[in-house]
PDB file of C-alpha atoms in Angstrom:
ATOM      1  CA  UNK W   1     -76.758  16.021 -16.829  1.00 65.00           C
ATOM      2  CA  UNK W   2     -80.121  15.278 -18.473  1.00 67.00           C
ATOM      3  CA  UNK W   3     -81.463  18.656 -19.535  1.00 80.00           C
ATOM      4  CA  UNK W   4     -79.416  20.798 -22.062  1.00 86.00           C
ATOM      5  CA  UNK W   5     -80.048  23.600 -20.152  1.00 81.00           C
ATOM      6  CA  UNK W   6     -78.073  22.317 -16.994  1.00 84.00           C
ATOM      7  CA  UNK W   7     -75.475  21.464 -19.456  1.00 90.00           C
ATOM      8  CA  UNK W   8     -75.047  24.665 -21.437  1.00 90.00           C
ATOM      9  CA  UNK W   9     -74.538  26.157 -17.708  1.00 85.00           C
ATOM     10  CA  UNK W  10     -71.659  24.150 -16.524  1.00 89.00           C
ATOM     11  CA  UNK W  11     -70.135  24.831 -20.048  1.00 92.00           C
ATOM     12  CA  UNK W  12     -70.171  28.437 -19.057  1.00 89.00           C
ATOM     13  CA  UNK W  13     -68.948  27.518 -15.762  1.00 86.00           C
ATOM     14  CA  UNK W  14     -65.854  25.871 -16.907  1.00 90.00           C
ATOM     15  CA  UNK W  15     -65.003  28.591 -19.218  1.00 88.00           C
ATOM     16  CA  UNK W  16     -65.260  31.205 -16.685  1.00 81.00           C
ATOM     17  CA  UNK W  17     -62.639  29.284 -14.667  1.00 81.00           C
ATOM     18  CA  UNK W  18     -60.115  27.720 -17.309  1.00 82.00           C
ATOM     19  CA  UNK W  19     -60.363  30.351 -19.753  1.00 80.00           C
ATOM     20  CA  UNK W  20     -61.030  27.993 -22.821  1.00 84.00           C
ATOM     21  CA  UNK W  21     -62.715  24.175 -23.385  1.00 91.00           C
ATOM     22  CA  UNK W  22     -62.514  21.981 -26.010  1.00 92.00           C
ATOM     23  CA  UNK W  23     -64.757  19.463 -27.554  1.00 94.00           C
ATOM     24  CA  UNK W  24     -62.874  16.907 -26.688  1.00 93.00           C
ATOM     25  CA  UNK W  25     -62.856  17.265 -23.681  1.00 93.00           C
ATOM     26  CA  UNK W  26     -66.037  18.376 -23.084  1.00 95.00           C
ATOM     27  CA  UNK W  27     -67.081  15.356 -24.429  1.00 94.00           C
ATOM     28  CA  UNK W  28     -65.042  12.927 -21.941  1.00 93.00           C
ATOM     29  CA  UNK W  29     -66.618  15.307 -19.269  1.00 94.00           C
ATOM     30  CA  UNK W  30     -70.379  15.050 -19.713  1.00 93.00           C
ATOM     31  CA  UNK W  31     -69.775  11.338 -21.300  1.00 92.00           C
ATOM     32  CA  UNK W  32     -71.454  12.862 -24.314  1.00 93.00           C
ATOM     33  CA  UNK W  33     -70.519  12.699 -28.048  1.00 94.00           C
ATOM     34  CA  UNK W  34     -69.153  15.682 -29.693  1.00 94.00           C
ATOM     35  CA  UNK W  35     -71.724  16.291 -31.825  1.00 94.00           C
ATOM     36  CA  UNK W  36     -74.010  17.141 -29.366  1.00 94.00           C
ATOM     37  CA  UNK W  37     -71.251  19.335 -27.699  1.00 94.00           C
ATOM     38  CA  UNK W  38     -70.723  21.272 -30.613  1.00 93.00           C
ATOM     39  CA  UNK W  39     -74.015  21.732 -31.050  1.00 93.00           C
ATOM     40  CA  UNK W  40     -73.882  22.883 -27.289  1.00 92.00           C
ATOM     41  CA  UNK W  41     -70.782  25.234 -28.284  1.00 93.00           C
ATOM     42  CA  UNK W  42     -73.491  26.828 -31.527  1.00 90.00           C
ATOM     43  CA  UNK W  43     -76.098  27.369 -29.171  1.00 89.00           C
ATOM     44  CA  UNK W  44     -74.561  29.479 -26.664  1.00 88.00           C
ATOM     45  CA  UNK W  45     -72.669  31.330 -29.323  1.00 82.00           C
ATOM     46  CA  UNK W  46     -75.998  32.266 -30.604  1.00 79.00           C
ATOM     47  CA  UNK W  47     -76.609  34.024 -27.845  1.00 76.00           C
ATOM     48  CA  UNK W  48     -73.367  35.908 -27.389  1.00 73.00           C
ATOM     49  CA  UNK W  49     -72.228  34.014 -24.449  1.00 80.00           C
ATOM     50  CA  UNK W  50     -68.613  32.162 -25.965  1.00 83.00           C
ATOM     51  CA  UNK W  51     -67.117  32.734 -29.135  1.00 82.00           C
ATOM     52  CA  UNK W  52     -66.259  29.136 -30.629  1.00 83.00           C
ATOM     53  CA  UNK W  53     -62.905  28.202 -32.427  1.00 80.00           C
ATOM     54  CA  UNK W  54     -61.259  25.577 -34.711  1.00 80.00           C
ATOM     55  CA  UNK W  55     -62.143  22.362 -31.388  1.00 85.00           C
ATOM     56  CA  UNK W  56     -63.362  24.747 -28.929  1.00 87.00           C
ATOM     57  CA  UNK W  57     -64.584  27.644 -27.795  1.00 88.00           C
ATOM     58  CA  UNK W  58     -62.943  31.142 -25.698  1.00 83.00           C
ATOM     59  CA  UNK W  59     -65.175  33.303 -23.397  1.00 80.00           C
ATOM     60  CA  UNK W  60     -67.505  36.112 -25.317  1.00 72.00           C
ATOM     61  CA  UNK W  61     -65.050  38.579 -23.493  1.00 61.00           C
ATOM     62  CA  UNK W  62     -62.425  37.849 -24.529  1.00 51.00           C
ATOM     63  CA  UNK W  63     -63.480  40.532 -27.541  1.00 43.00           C
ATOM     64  CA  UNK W  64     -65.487  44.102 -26.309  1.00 39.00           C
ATOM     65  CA  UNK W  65     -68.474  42.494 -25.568  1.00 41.00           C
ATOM     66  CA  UNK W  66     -69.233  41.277 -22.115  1.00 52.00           C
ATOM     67  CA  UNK W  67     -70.936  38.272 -20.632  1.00 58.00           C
ATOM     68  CA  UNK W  68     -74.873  39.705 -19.986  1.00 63.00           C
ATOM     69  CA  UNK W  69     -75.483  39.859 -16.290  1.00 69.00           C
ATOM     70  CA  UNK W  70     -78.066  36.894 -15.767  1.00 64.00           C
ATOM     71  CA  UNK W  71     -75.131  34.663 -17.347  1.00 65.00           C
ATOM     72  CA  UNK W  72     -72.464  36.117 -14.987  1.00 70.00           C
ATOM     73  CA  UNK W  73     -74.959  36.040 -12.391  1.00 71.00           C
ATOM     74  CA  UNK W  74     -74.888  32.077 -12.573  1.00 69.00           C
ATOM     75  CA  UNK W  75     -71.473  31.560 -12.911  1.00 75.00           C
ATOM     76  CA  UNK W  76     -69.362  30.356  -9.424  1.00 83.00           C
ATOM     77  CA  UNK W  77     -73.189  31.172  -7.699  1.00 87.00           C
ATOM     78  CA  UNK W  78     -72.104  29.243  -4.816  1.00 92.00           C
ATOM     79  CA  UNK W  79     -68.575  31.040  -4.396  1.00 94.00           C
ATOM     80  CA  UNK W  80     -70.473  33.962  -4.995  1.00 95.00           C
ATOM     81  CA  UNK W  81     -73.162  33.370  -1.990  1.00 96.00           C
ATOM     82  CA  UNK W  82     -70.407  32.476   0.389  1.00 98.00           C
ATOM     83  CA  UNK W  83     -68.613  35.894  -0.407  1.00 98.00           C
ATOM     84  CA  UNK W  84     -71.378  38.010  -0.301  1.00 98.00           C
ATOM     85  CA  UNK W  85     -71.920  36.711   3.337  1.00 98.00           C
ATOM     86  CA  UNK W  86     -68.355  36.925   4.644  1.00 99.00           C
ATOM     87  CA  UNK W  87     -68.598  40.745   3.384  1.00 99.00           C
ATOM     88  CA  UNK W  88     -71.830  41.155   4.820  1.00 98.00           C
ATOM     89  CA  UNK W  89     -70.487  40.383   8.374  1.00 98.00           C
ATOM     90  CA  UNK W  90     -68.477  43.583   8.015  1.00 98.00           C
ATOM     91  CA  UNK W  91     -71.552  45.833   7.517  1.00 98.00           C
ATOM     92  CA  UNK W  92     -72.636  47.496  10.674  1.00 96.00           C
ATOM     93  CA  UNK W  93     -76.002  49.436  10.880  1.00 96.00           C
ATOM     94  CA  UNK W  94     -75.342  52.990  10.454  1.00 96.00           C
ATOM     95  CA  UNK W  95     -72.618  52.620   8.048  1.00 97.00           C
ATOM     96  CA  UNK W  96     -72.118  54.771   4.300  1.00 97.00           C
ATOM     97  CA  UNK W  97     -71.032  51.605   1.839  1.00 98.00           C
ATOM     98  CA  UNK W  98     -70.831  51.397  -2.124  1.00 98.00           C
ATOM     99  CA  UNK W  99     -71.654  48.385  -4.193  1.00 98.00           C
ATOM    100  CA  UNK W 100     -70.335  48.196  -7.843  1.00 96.00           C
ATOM    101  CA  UNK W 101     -73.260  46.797  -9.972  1.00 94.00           C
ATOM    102  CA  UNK W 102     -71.014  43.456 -10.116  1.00 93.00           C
ATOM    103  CA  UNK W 103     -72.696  40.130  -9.141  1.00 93.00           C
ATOM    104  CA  UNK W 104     -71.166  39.496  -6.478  1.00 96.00           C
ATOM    105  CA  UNK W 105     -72.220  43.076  -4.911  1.00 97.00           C
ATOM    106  CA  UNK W 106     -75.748  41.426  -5.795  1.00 96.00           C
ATOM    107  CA  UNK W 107     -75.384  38.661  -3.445  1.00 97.00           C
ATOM    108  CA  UNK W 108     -73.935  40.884  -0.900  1.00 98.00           C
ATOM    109  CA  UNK W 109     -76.987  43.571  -1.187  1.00 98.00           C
ATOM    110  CA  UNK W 110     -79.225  40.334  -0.278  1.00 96.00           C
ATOM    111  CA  UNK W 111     -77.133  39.296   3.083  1.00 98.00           C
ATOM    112  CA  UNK W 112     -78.271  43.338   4.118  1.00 98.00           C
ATOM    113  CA  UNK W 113     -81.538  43.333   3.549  1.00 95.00           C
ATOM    114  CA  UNK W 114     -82.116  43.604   7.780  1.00 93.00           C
ATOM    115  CA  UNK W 115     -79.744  46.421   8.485  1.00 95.00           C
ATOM    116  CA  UNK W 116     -81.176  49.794  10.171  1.00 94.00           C
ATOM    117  CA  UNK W 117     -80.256  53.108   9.380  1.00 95.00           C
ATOM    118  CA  UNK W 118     -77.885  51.485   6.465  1.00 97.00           C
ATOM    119  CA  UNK W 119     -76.893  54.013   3.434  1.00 97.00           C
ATOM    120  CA  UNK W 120     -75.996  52.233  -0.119  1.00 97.00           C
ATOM    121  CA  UNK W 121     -74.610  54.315  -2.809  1.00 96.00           C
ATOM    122  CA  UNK W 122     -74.662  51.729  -5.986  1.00 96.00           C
ATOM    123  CA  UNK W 123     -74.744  51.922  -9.724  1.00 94.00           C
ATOM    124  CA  UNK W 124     -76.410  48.916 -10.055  1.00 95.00           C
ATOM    125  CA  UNK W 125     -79.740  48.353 -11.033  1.00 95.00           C
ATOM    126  CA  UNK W 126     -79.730  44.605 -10.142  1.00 93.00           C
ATOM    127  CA  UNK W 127     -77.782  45.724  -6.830  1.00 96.00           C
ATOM    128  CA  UNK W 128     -80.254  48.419  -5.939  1.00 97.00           C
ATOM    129  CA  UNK W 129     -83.617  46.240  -6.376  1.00 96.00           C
ATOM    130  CA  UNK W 130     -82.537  44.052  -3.910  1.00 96.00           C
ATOM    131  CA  UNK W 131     -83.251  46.613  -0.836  1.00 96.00           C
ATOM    132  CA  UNK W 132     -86.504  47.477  -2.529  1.00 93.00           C
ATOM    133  CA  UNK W 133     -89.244  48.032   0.285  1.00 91.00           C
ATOM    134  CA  UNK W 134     -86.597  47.925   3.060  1.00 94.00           C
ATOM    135  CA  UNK W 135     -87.489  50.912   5.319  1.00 91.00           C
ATOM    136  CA  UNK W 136     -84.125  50.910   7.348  1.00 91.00           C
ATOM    137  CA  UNK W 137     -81.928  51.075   4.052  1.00 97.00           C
ATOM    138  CA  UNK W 138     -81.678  54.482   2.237  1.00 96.00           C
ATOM    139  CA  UNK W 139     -80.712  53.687  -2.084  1.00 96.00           C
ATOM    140  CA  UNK W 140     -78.630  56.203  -3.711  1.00 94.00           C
ATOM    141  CA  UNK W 141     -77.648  56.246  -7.426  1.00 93.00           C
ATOM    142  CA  UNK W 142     -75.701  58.652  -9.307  1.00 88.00           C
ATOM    143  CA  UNK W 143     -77.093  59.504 -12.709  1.00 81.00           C
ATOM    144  CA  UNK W 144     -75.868  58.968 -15.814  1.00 85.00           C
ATOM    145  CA  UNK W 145     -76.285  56.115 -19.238  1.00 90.00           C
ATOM    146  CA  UNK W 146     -77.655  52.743 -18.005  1.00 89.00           C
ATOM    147  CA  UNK W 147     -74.936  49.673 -19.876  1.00 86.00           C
ATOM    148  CA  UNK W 148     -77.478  47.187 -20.329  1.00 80.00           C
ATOM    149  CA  UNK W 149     -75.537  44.735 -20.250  1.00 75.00           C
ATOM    150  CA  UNK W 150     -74.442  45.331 -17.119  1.00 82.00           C
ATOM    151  CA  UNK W 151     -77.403  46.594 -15.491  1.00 86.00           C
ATOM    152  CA  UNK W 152     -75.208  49.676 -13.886  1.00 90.00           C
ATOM    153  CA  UNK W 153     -75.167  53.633 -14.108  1.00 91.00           C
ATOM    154  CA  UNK W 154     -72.119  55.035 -15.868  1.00 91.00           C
ATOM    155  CA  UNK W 155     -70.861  58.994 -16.767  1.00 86.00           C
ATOM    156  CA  UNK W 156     -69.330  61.791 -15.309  1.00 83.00           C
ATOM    157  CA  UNK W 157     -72.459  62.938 -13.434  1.00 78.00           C
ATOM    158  CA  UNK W 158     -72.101  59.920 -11.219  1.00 77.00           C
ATOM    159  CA  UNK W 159     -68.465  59.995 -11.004  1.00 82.00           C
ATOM    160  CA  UNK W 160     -69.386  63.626  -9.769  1.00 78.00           C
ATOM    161  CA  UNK W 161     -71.646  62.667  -6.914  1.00 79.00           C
ATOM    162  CA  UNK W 162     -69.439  59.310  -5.863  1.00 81.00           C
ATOM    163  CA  UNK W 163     -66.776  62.275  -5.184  1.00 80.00           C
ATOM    164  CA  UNK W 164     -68.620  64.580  -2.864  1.00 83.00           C
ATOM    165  CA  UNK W 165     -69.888  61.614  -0.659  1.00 86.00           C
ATOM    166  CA  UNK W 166     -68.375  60.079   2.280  1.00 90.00           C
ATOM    167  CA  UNK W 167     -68.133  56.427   2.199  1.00 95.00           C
ATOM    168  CA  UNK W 168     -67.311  54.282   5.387  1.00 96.00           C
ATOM    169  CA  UNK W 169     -66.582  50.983   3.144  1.00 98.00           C
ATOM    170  CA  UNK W 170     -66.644  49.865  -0.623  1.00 98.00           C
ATOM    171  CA  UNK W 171     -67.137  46.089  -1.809  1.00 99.00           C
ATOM    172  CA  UNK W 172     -66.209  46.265  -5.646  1.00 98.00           C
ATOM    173  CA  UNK W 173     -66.105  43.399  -7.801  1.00 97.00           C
ATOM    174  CA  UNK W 174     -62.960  43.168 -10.741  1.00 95.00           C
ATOM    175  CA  UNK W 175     -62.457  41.299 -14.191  1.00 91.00           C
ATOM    176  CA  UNK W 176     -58.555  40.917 -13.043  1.00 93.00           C
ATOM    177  CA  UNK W 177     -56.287  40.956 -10.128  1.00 97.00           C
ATOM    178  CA  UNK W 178     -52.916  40.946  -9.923  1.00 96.00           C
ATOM    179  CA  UNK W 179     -49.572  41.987  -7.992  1.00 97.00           C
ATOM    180  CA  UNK W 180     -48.368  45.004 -10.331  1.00 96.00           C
ATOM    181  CA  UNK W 181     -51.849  45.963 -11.833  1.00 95.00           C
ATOM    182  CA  UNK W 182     -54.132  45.451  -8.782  1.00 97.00           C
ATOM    183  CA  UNK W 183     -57.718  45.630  -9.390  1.00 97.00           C
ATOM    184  CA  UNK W 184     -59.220  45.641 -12.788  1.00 94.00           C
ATOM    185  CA  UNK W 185     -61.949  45.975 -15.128  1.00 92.00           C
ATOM    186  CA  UNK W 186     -62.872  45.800 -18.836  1.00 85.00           C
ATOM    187  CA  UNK W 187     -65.050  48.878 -20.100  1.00 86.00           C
ATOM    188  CA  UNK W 188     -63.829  52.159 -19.820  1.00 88.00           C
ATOM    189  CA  UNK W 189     -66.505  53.986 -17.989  1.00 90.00           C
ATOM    190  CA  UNK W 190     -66.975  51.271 -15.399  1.00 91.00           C
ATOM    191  CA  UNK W 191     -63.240  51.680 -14.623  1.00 92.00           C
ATOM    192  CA  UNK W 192     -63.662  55.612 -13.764  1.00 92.00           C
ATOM    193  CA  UNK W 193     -66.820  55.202 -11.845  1.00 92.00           C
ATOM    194  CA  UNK W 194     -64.793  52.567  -9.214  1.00 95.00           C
ATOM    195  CA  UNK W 195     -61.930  55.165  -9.272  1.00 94.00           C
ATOM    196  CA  UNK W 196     -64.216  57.295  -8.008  1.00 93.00           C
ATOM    197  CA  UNK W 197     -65.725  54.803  -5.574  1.00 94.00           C
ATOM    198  CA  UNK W 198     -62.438  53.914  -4.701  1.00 96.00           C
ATOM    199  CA  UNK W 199     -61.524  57.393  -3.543  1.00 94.00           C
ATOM    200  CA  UNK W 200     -64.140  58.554  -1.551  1.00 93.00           C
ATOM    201  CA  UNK W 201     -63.855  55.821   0.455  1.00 96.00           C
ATOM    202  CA  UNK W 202     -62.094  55.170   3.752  1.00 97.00           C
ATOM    203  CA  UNK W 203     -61.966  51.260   3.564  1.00 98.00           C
ATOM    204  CA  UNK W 204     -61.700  49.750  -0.025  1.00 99.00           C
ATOM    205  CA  UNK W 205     -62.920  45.653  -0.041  1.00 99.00           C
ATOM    206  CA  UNK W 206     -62.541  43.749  -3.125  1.00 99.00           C
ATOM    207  CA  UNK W 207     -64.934  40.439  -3.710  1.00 99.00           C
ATOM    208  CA  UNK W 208     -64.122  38.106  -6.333  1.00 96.00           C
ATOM    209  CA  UNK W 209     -63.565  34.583  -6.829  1.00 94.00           C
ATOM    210  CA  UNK W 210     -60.713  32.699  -7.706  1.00 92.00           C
ATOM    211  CA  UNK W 211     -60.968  32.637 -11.493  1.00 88.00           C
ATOM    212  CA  UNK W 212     -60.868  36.397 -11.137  1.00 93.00           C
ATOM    213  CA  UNK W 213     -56.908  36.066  -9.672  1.00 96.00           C
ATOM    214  CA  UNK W 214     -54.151  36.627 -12.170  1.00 93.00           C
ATOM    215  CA  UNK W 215     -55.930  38.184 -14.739  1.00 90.00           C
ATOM    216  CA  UNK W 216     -55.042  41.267 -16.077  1.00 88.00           C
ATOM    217  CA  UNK W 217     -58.572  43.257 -17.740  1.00 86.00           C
ATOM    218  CA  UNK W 218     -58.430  46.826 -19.764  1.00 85.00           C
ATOM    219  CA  UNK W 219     -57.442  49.376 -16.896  1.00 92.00           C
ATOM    220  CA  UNK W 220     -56.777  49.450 -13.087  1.00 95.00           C
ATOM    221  CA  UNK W 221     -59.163  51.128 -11.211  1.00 97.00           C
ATOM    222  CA  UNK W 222     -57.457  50.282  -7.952  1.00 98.00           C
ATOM    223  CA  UNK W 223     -53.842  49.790  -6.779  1.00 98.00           C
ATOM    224  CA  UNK W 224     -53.199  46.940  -4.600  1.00 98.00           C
ATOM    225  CA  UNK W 225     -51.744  48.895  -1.772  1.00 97.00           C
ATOM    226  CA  UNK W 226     -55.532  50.610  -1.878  1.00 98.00           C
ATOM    227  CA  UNK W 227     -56.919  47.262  -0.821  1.00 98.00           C
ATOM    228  CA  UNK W 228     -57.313  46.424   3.229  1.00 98.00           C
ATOM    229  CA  UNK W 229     -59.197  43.338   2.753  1.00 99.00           C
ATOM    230  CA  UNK W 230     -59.646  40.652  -0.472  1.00 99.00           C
ATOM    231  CA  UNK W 231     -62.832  38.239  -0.089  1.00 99.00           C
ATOM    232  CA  UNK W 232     -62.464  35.159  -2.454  1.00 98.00           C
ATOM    233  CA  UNK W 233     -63.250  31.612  -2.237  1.00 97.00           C
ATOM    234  CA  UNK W 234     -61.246  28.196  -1.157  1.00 97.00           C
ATOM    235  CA  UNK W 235     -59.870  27.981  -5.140  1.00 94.00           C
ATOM    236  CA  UNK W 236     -57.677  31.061  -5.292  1.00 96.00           C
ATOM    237  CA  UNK W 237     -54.380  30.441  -6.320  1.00 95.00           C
ATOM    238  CA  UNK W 238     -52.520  30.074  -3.047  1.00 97.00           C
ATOM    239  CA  UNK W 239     -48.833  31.527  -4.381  1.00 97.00           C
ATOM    240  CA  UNK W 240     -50.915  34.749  -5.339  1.00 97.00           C
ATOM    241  CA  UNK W 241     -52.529  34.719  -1.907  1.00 98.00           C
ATOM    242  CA  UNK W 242     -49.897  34.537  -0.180  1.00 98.00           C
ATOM    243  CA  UNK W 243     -48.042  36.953  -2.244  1.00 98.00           C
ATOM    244  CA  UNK W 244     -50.994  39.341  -1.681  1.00 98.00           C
ATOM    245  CA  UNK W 245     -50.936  38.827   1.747  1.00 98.00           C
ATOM    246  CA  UNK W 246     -47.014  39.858   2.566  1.00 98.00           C
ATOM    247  CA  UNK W 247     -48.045  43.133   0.364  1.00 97.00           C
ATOM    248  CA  UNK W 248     -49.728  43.666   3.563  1.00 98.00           C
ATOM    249  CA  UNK W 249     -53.662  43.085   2.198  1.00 98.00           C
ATOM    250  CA  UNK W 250     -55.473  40.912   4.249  1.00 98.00           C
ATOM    251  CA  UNK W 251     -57.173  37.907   2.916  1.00 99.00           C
ATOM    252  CA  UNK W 252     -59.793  36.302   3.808  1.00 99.00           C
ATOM    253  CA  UNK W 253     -60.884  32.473   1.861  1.00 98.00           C
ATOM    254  CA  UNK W 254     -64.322  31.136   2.207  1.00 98.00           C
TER     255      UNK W 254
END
């Protein structure tokens, strides 16, 4: 890759889906020398986006704070467009749905930008700017303190509100899934909010790609027996899948 830029990217790509690099190898990847990967490795540390160790370097969350959005945004785009579009195929006009503010919800919103007489409760910023001047889709977002980081609405007020609605589907994102934990997520308050998405809603349909499989994150926010229908890409571990799949959840790879 010529530009450092491009570079830095896949970096952040490859530790999103092996969960560590090192500068060795790194350096056998990008045919590069390691002294321009660890300047590389310095670089996005300075911004928050890994934390680097003694040859390497671990994702930023694996301590409190989280990946910013227009990072995660990039990472596993393409996974990311193809989910967004199977999920979007299950949207009908007239329909109640909830997006989480996760990316993948973003790439979703933009696959249902045509729908008539759609209703989208969200607590994403990003999420909810994406149906901006779109006559046939009514926005709704709960209240409460804005995680910058996340672009997304958090507190009780919203978890209030989620609970009185009626929701035909909900497409949440996760940090983790697994067999005994089920869906789940990293900060606190974003956990109870997709509880409460979670039980207002007659279908529950989780979107995440296959680096998302296995992990376990702070809390469960939903159960796997909660789940009718897990959209994820061509990479997901196929032993989880299929052990998924005879839990009765549906699976669908794309």
């Amino acid at each position: 890759m010529r530009y450092p830029y491009e570079r830095r990217q896949a970096i952040l790509r490859i530790l999103e889906a092996e969960g560590r690099v090192s500068v060795a190898d790194l350096s056998r990847r990008f045919a590069l020398s390691e002294v321009t990967i660890r300047k590389d490795l310095a670089w996005l540390e300075a911004q928050g986006l890994l934390i680097r160790t003694h040859g390497g370097a671990l994702p930023a969350d694996r301590n409190p704070v989280e990946l910013a959005f227009e990072v995660r945004e990039r990472l596993n785009r393409e996974e990311k467009i193809r989910i967004g579009q199977a999920a979007a195929s299950l949207v009908q006009d007239g329909d109640s749905i909830a997006l989480d503010a996760s990316t993948t919800a973003m790439y979703l919103a933009r696959f249902l930008r045509d729908r008539r007489e759609l209703t989208v409760l969200t607590n994403g910023i990003r999420v909810a700017m994406e149906f901006a001047g779109r006559p046939g889709i009514t926005v709704l977002m709960p209240g409460g303190m804005l995680r910058w980081e996340a672009f997304s609405l958090v507190g009780t007020w919203g978890e209030d509100l989620l609970r009185r609605m009626h929701i035909h589907k909900a497409f949440v994102g996760a940090k983790g899934l697994t067999l005994e934990e089920g869906l789940t997520d990293v900060n606190p308050e974003e956990v109870r909010l997709k509880q409460a998405i979670v039980e207002t809603a007659k279908e529950v349909i989780a979107i995440l790609d296959h680096t998302k499989w296995g992990r376990v994150a702070f809390a469960t926010f939903c159960p796997l027996e909660r789940i009718r229908l897990v959209i994820t890409d061509v990479q997901a571990p196929p032993e989880l899948v299929e052990a998924v799949r005879r839990r009765g959840v549906e699976v669908w790879q794309v």
